[in-house]
Amino acid sequence: MKRLGWLWIPLVLLVIVLAAGWWLSQRHRQVLISPEDPAIAATLKDPGVIAKGRYLATAGDCVSCHTARGGEPYAGGRMLPTPFGGIPAPNITPDRDTGIGQWAFNDFWRAMHEGIGRNGEPLYPAFSYTSFTKVTRDDAIAIFAYLRSLPIVHQPNASLALRFPYNVRSTLTAWRAVYFKAGVYQADPSQSVSWNRGAYLVQGLGHCNECHAARGAWGGLNADTALSGGRIPEQDWYAPDLSTQANGGLQGWSRQDIIDVLKNGQASKGAAIGPMADVVAHSTQHLHDDDLQAIADYLLSLPARAAPKAVSASFDSKPLADRGSSIYVERCADCHGKDGAGVPGVYPPLDGNASVTEPTGINATRVVLLGGFPSVTAGNPRPYSMPPYAQQLSDADVAAVVTYIRQAWSNRASAVQERDVATYRHTPID
């Protein structure tokens, strides 16, 4: 009987969580719809505020998630993949039936700042309110003004594709208690104006931590791993550590390197690839120079990282790397050089490249398989691309050449195995 008694505890806890979630939704529902404040209503029509909002929405890269491939901008329809199932990005054009046309600013503010939807429901954190909560109220007003100025698109929102129990919204109550704390960014008086602006953009609107940090089993981010690098769930790309100090993912990067890669998609140390190439194309290339400088100031201040723990190799990778050396000479050296230095402004270096040496080997493997396509930007309108080798190289060949470039020159990263290549070969691009 004692054993049966213990079995009731998880059930009781689940009931408590569900009840708390229901109470929270009802509590928010009571303040759900309020008439627009006359002063805010007038502000929403101000051309200067709308222009500011357009810039801020660009800084937040809102269009990338809220636009389906080939669809109308901001009309939603893109399914965001998570380990728990798909979450559709909603229509945020001012359509009254399918978009935000009936929203008041307070509805928008509650979503951005508290992660609570217009109907009082807790929002899934695929909408990055864990970062957007840092956005100031004035900036949120400007973004809302811009969204309300967009062309109306009537496009119904898709249904959630989450598995049970993740499709039960009230279970988010426990998740929010652990992983979410609402609060507008507070400036650090000991730092410069530029540093604080960079911190605000990186931590808030830019929501960089949503990709550049490891997530736990429940999809939450821990404060002590901020910007330290992480695998992007369900996309099989690795967003590198952003520290430029010792053992950081961008160790040795200069202020200009950071600015160049954000503005042009390419720098002396490497190029933006995968999801980051989209961020550059849709967002960071359009930022003002002083904001790019501010982001660089903030990233340059990130602390050094602990030296990685030595991991004993599960096999002798030297024969694999030796085989990869021959493949590199035949397929890669003409562009990237026998010394892995690349060609400045044309072909990125492989020696010391953060995307090559990141912990998993995912990025280099996927680029060899799928090709490398840097961002098309105003500063680099015709970037050189790398052709895909998925049809020309076997899994064993790819493992060999990637292992070689991860261990050649000054690189000291782990080997990539054939079974890993087989997995990444079949990962969807989007």
mmCIF file of N, CA and C in Angstrom, residues 71-158:
data_model
loop_
_atom_site.group_PDB
_atom_site.id
_atom_site.type_symbol
_atom_site.label_atom_id
_atom_site.label_comp_id
_atom_site.label_asym_id
_atom_site.label_seq_id
_atom_site.Cartn_x
_atom_site.Cartn_y
_atom_site.Cartn_z
ATOM 1 N N GLY A 71 5.575 33.185 -48.631
ATOM 2 C CA GLY A 71 4.349 33.821 -48.168
ATOM 3 C C GLY A 71 4.481 35.321 -48.033
ATOM 4 N N GLU A 72 3.371 35.961 -47.643
ATOM 5 C CA GLU A 72 3.369 37.402 -47.436
ATOM 6 C C GLU A 72 4.096 37.744 -46.128
ATOM 7 N N PRO A 73 4.881 38.830 -46.124
ATOM 8 C CA PRO A 73 5.610 39.199 -44.907
ATOM 9 C C PRO A 73 4.677 39.379 -43.711
ATOM 10 N N TYR A 74 5.074 38.796 -42.606
ATOM 11 C CA TYR A 74 4.404 38.927 -41.303
ATOM 12 C C TYR A 74 3.033 38.243 -41.248
ATOM 13 N N ALA A 75 2.660 37.502 -42.284
ATOM 14 C CA ALA A 75 1.335 36.868 -42.301
ATOM 15 C C ALA A 75 1.334 35.492 -41.644
ATOM 16 N N GLY A 76 2.454 35.088 -41.048
ATOM 17 C CA GLY A 76 2.502 33.817 -40.342
ATOM 18 C C GLY A 76 2.541 32.634 -41.290
ATOM 19 N N GLY A 77 2.292 31.459 -40.719
ATOM 20 C CA GLY A 77 2.240 30.249 -41.525
ATOM 21 C C GLY A 77 3.476 29.388 -41.445
ATOM 22 N N ARG A 78 4.571 29.925 -40.911
ATOM 23 C CA ARG A 78 5.776 29.108 -40.782
ATOM 24 C C ARG A 78 5.665 28.242 -39.537
ATOM 25 N N MET A 79 5.911 26.949 -39.686
ATOM 26 C CA MET A 79 5.884 26.033 -38.555
ATOM 27 C C MET A 79 7.272 25.988 -37.926
ATOM 28 N N LEU A 80 7.354 26.379 -36.666
ATOM 29 C CA LEU A 80 8.636 26.406 -35.964
ATOM 30 C C LEU A 80 8.856 25.059 -35.295
ATOM 31 N N PRO A 81 9.911 24.349 -35.674
ATOM 32 C CA PRO A 81 10.132 23.012 -35.120
ATOM 33 C C PRO A 81 10.718 23.065 -33.711
ATOM 34 N N THR A 82 10.242 22.213 -32.843
ATOM 35 C CA THR A 82 10.792 22.061 -31.493
ATOM 36 C C THR A 82 10.881 20.564 -31.194
ATOM 37 N N PRO A 83 11.635 20.176 -30.172
ATOM 38 C CA PRO A 83 11.694 18.751 -29.813
ATOM 39 C C PRO A 83 10.347 18.197 -29.356
ATOM 40 N N PHE A 84 9.385 19.082 -29.108
ATOM 41 C CA PHE A 84 8.088 18.652 -28.578
ATOM 42 C C PHE A 84 6.985 18.692 -29.627
ATOM 43 N N GLY A 85 7.334 19.085 -30.851
ATOM 44 C CA GLY A 85 6.369 19.210 -31.925
ATOM 45 C C GLY A 85 6.445 20.588 -32.552
ATOM 46 N N GLY A 86 5.601 20.846 -33.538
ATOM 47 C CA GLY A 86 5.641 22.116 -34.259
ATOM 48 C C GLY A 86 4.750 23.178 -33.652
ATOM 49 N N ILE A 87 5.231 24.421 -33.702
ATOM 50 C CA ILE A 87 4.469 25.572 -33.216
ATOM 51 C C ILE A 87 4.375 26.574 -34.361
ATOM 52 N N PRO A 88 3.158 26.872 -34.848
ATOM 53 C CA PRO A 88 3.036 27.789 -35.977
ATOM 54 C C PRO A 88 3.194 29.241 -35.544
ATOM 55 N N ALA A 89 3.992 30.005 -36.300
ATOM 56 C CA ALA A 89 4.107 31.443 -36.038
ATOM 57 C C ALA A 89 2.834 32.118 -36.543
ATOM 58 N N PRO A 90 2.217 32.994 -35.737
ATOM 59 C CA PRO A 90 0.928 33.567 -36.124
ATOM 60 C C PRO A 90 1.038 34.726 -37.099
ATOM 61 N N ASN A 91 -0.078 35.051 -37.682
ATOM 62 C CA ASN A 91 -0.249 36.222 -38.533
ATOM 63 C C ASN A 91 -0.224 37.462 -37.635
ATOM 64 N N ILE A 92 0.693 38.396 -37.885
ATOM 65 C CA ILE A 92 0.743 39.621 -37.085
ATOM 66 C C ILE A 92 0.538 40.857 -37.954
ATOM 67 N N THR A 93 -0.115 40.677 -39.109
ATOM 68 C CA THR A 93 -0.578 41.836 -39.870
ATOM 69 C C THR A 93 -1.868 42.344 -39.225
ATOM 70 N N PRO A 94 -2.328 43.554 -39.560
ATOM 71 C CA PRO A 94 -3.504 44.125 -38.879
ATOM 72 C C PRO A 94 -4.854 43.605 -39.381
ATOM 73 N N ASP A 95 -4.914 42.375 -39.867
ATOM 74 C CA ASP A 95 -6.207 41.804 -40.224
ATOM 75 C C ASP A 95 -7.032 41.587 -38.954
ATOM 76 N N ARG A 96 -8.286 41.974 -38.977
ATOM 77 C CA ARG A 96 -9.108 41.921 -37.761
ATOM 78 C C ARG A 96 -9.496 40.490 -37.376
ATOM 79 N N ASP A 97 -9.577 39.609 -38.350
ATOM 80 C CA ASP A 97 -10.039 38.255 -38.057
ATOM 81 C C ASP A 97 -8.901 37.270 -37.811
ATOM 82 N N THR A 98 -7.817 37.401 -38.555
ATOM 83 C CA THR A 98 -6.749 36.410 -38.448
ATOM 84 C C THR A 98 -5.432 36.990 -37.941
ATOM 85 N N GLY A 99 -5.362 38.318 -37.812
ATOM 86 C CA GLY A 99 -4.134 38.959 -37.360
ATOM 87 C C GLY A 99 -4.328 39.690 -36.045
ATOM 88 N N ILE A 100 -3.698 40.852 -35.936
ATOM 89 C CA ILE A 100 -3.742 41.610 -34.680
ATOM 90 C C ILE A 100 -4.577 42.882 -34.821
ATOM 91 N N GLY A 101 -5.504 42.881 -35.786
ATOM 92 C CA GLY A 101 -6.294 44.081 -36.048
ATOM 93 C C GLY A 101 -7.190 44.511 -34.910
ATOM 94 N N GLN A 102 -7.563 43.589 -34.042
ATOM 95 C CA GLN A 102 -8.419 43.939 -32.911
ATOM 96 C C GLN A 102 -7.633 44.105 -31.611
ATOM 97 N N TRP A 103 -6.335 43.975 -31.698
ATOM 98 C CA TRP A 103 -5.512 44.104 -30.492
ATOM 99 C C TRP A 103 -5.371 45.572 -30.087
ATOM 100 N N ALA A 104 -5.381 45.818 -28.799
ATOM 101 C CA ALA A 104 -4.938 47.091 -28.238
ATOM 102 C C ALA A 104 -3.463 46.955 -27.877
ATOM 103 N N PHE A 105 -2.793 48.077 -27.663
ATOM 104 C CA PHE A 105 -1.378 47.989 -27.326
ATOM 105 C C PHE A 105 -1.151 47.157 -26.082
ATOM 106 N N ASN A 106 -2.022 47.276 -25.092
ATOM 107 C CA ASN A 106 -1.828 46.512 -23.862
ATOM 108 C C ASN A 106 -1.824 45.012 -24.127
ATOM 109 N N ASP A 107 -2.570 44.550 -25.121
ATOM 110 C CA ASP A 107 -2.536 43.133 -25.495
ATOM 111 C C ASP A 107 -1.141 42.769 -26.009
ATOM 112 N N PHE A 108 -0.606 43.640 -26.863
ATOM 113 C CA PHE A 108 0.722 43.406 -27.436
ATOM 114 C C PHE A 108 1.792 43.456 -26.353
ATOM 115 N N TRP A 109 1.682 44.430 -25.469
ATOM 116 C CA TRP A 109 2.647 44.576 -24.378
ATOM 117 C C TRP A 109 2.629 43.348 -23.472
ATOM 118 N N ARG A 110 1.452 42.823 -23.190
ATOM 119 C CA ARG A 110 1.349 41.645 -22.332
ATOM 120 C C ARG A 110 2.026 40.441 -22.997
ATOM 121 N N ALA A 111 1.882 40.339 -24.319
ATOM 122 C CA ALA A 111 2.533 39.236 -25.030
ATOM 123 C C ALA A 111 4.054 39.382 -24.989
ATOM 124 N N MET A 112 4.543 40.583 -25.282
ATOM 125 C CA MET A 112 5.986 40.821 -25.321
ATOM 126 C C MET A 112 6.616 40.730 -23.932
ATOM 127 N N HIS A 113 5.974 41.352 -22.975
ATOM 128 C CA HIS A 113 6.583 41.523 -21.658
ATOM 129 C C HIS A 113 6.312 40.358 -20.713
ATOM 130 N N GLU A 114 5.115 39.763 -20.829
ATOM 131 C CA GLU A 114 4.732 38.718 -19.881
ATOM 132 C C GLU A 114 4.567 37.342 -20.524
ATOM 133 N N GLY A 115 4.547 37.284 -21.853
ATOM 134 C CA GLY A 115 4.327 35.996 -22.501
ATOM 135 C C GLY A 115 2.916 35.488 -22.342
ATOM 136 N N ILE A 116 1.952 36.417 -22.323
ATOM 137 C CA ILE A 116 0.537 36.068 -22.176
ATOM 138 C C ILE A 116 -0.219 36.536 -23.413
ATOM 139 N N GLY A 117 -0.988 35.644 -24.018
ATOM 140 C CA GLY A 117 -1.717 35.963 -25.229
ATOM 141 C C GLY A 117 -2.948 36.803 -24.973
ATOM 142 N N ARG A 118 -3.568 37.255 -26.056
ATOM 143 C CA ARG A 118 -4.727 38.147 -25.964
ATOM 144 C C ARG A 118 -5.913 37.489 -25.278
ATOM 145 N N ASN A 119 -6.012 36.179 -25.377
ATOM 146 C CA ASN A 119 -7.105 35.467 -24.727
ATOM 147 C C ASN A 119 -6.731 34.962 -23.339
ATOM 148 N N GLY A 120 -5.637 35.488 -22.818
ATOM 149 C CA GLY A 120 -5.239 35.124 -21.464
ATOM 150 C C GLY A 120 -4.408 33.871 -21.360
ATOM 151 N N GLU A 121 -4.056 33.268 -22.492
ATOM 152 C CA GLU A 121 -3.339 32.004 -22.466
ATOM 153 C C GLU A 121 -1.831 32.232 -22.365
ATOM 154 N N PRO A 122 -1.109 31.374 -21.626
ATOM 155 C CA PRO A 122 0.355 31.474 -21.625
ATOM 156 C C PRO A 122 0.896 31.090 -22.994
ATOM 157 N N LEU A 123 1.806 31.881 -23.512
ATOM 158 C CA LEU A 123 2.348 31.632 -24.841
ATOM 159 C C LEU A 123 3.505 30.636 -24.779
ATOM 160 N N TYR A 124 3.622 29.847 -25.817
ATOM 161 C CA TYR A 124 4.767 28.942 -25.899
ATOM 162 C C TYR A 124 6.023 29.751 -26.185
ATOM 163 N N PRO A 125 7.134 29.383 -25.526
ATOM 164 C CA PRO A 125 8.355 30.200 -25.655
ATOM 165 C C PRO A 125 9.070 30.067 -26.989
ATOM 166 N N ALA A 126 8.462 29.408 -27.996
ATOM 167 C CA ALA A 126 8.983 29.546 -29.355
ATOM 168 C C ALA A 126 8.895 31.017 -29.762
ATOM 169 N N PHE A 127 7.892 31.731 -29.209
ATOM 170 C CA PHE A 127 7.881 33.193 -29.259
ATOM 171 C C PHE A 127 8.787 33.647 -28.130
ATOM 172 N N SER A 128 9.881 34.295 -28.460
ATOM 173 C CA SER A 128 10.980 34.486 -27.504
ATOM 174 C C SER A 128 10.714 35.578 -26.476
ATOM 175 N N TYR A 129 9.599 35.463 -25.765
ATOM 176 C CA TYR A 129 9.289 36.479 -24.751
ATOM 177 C C TYR A 129 10.266 36.420 -23.587
ATOM 178 N N THR A 130 10.992 35.305 -23.450
ATOM 179 C CA THR A 130 12.024 35.245 -22.421
ATOM 180 C C THR A 130 13.113 36.280 -22.676
ATOM 181 N N SER A 131 13.263 36.704 -23.919
ATOM 182 C CA SER A 131 14.182 37.798 -24.269
ATOM 183 C C SER A 131 13.431 39.107 -24.476
ATOM 184 N N PHE A 132 12.278 39.042 -25.145
ATOM 185 C CA PHE A 132 11.547 40.262 -25.482
ATOM 186 C C PHE A 132 11.009 40.990 -24.255
ATOM 187 N N THR A 133 10.947 40.305 -23.118
ATOM 188 C CA THR A 133 10.507 40.981 -21.901
ATOM 189 C C THR A 133 11.421 42.145 -21.540
ATOM 190 N N LYS A 134 12.654 42.147 -22.068
ATOM 191 C CA LYS A 134 13.607 43.216 -21.768
ATOM 192 C C LYS A 134 13.358 44.478 -22.596
ATOM 193 N N VAL A 135 12.490 44.379 -23.601
ATOM 194 C CA VAL A 135 12.213 45.526 -24.475
ATOM 195 C C VAL A 135 11.438 46.593 -23.707
ATOM 196 N N THR A 136 11.818 47.867 -23.880
ATOM 197 C CA THR A 136 11.143 48.945 -23.173
ATOM 198 C C THR A 136 9.736 49.158 -23.711
ATOM 199 N N ARG A 137 8.901 49.788 -22.908
ATOM 200 C CA ARG A 137 7.525 50.032 -23.311
ATOM 201 C C ARG A 137 7.462 50.955 -24.536
ATOM 202 N N ASP A 138 8.306 51.985 -24.554
ATOM 203 C CA ASP A 138 8.310 52.900 -25.698
ATOM 204 C C ASP A 138 8.690 52.176 -26.986
ATOM 205 N N ASP A 139 9.673 51.289 -26.905
ATOM 206 C CA ASP A 139 10.062 50.535 -28.097
ATOM 207 C C ASP A 139 8.953 49.573 -28.515
ATOM 208 N N ALA A 140 8.275 48.989 -27.543
ATOM 209 C CA ALA A 140 7.161 48.091 -27.860
ATOM 210 C C ALA A 140 6.028 48.854 -28.554
ATOM 211 N N ILE A 141 5.769 50.077 -28.107
ATOM 212 C CA ILE A 141 4.750 50.903 -28.769
ATOM 213 C C ILE A 141 5.126 51.147 -30.223
ATOM 214 N N ALA A 142 6.399 51.441 -30.460
ATOM 215 C CA ALA A 142 6.848 51.705 -31.833
ATOM 216 C C ALA A 142 6.711 50.451 -32.705
ATOM 217 N N ILE A 143 7.093 49.303 -32.178
ATOM 218 C CA ILE A 143 6.962 48.063 -32.946
ATOM 219 C C ILE A 143 5.499 47.789 -33.260
ATOM 220 N N PHE A 144 4.620 47.986 -32.275
ATOM 221 C CA PHE A 144 3.187 47.761 -32.486
ATOM 222 C C PHE A 144 2.645 48.728 -33.539
ATOM 223 N N ALA A 145 3.108 49.971 -33.492
ATOM 224 C CA ALA A 145 2.675 50.956 -34.489
ATOM 225 C C ALA A 145 3.074 50.503 -35.891
ATOM 226 N N TYR A 146 4.289 49.989 -36.022
ATOM 227 C CA TYR A 146 4.732 49.509 -37.331
ATOM 228 C C TYR A 146 3.898 48.319 -37.803
ATOM 229 N N LEU A 147 3.659 47.361 -36.923
ATOM 230 C CA LEU A 147 2.869 46.189 -37.310
ATOM 231 C C LEU A 147 1.453 46.584 -37.709
ATOM 232 N N ARG A 148 0.894 47.588 -37.033
ATOM 233 C CA ARG A 148 -0.458 48.048 -37.371
ATOM 234 C C ARG A 148 -0.484 48.793 -38.706
ATOM 235 N N SER A 149 0.688 49.205 -39.191
ATOM 236 C CA SER A 149 0.755 49.937 -40.464
ATOM 237 C C SER A 149 0.960 49.013 -41.662
ATOM 238 N N LEU A 150 1.179 47.724 -41.410
ATOM 239 C CA LEU A 150 1.461 46.782 -42.486
ATOM 240 C C LEU A 150 0.233 46.539 -43.360
ATOM 241 N N PRO A 151 0.420 46.120 -44.598
ATOM 242 C CA PRO A 151 -0.728 45.715 -45.424
ATOM 243 C C PRO A 151 -1.496 44.574 -44.751
ATOM 244 N N ILE A 152 -2.808 44.643 -44.815
ATOM 245 C CA ILE A 152 -3.651 43.614 -44.202
ATOM 246 C C ILE A 152 -3.590 42.334 -45.035
ATOM 247 N N VAL A 153 -3.320 41.232 -44.368
ATOM 248 C CA VAL A 153 -3.313 39.926 -45.028
ATOM 249 C C VAL A 153 -4.246 39.005 -44.259
ATOM 250 N N HIS A 154 -5.264 38.515 -44.936
ATOM 251 C CA HIS A 154 -6.196 37.582 -44.297
ATOM 252 C C HIS A 154 -5.656 36.165 -44.477
ATOM 253 N N GLN A 155 -5.059 35.644 -43.428
ATOM 254 C CA GLN A 155 -4.511 34.287 -43.476
ATOM 255 C C GLN A 155 -4.712 33.628 -42.123
ATOM 256 N N PRO A 156 -5.618 32.666 -42.024
ATOM 257 C CA PRO A 156 -5.870 31.981 -40.745
ATOM 258 C C PRO A 156 -4.607 31.311 -40.230
ATOM 259 N N ASN A 157 -4.499 31.262 -38.924
ATOM 260 C CA ASN A 157 -3.336 30.650 -38.303
ATOM 261 C C ASN A 157 -3.488 29.131 -38.253
ATOM 262 N N ALA A 158 -2.376 28.449 -38.421
ATOM 263 C CA ALA A 158 -2.378 26.987 -38.376
ATOM 264 C C ALA A 158 -2.536 26.504 -36.939
#
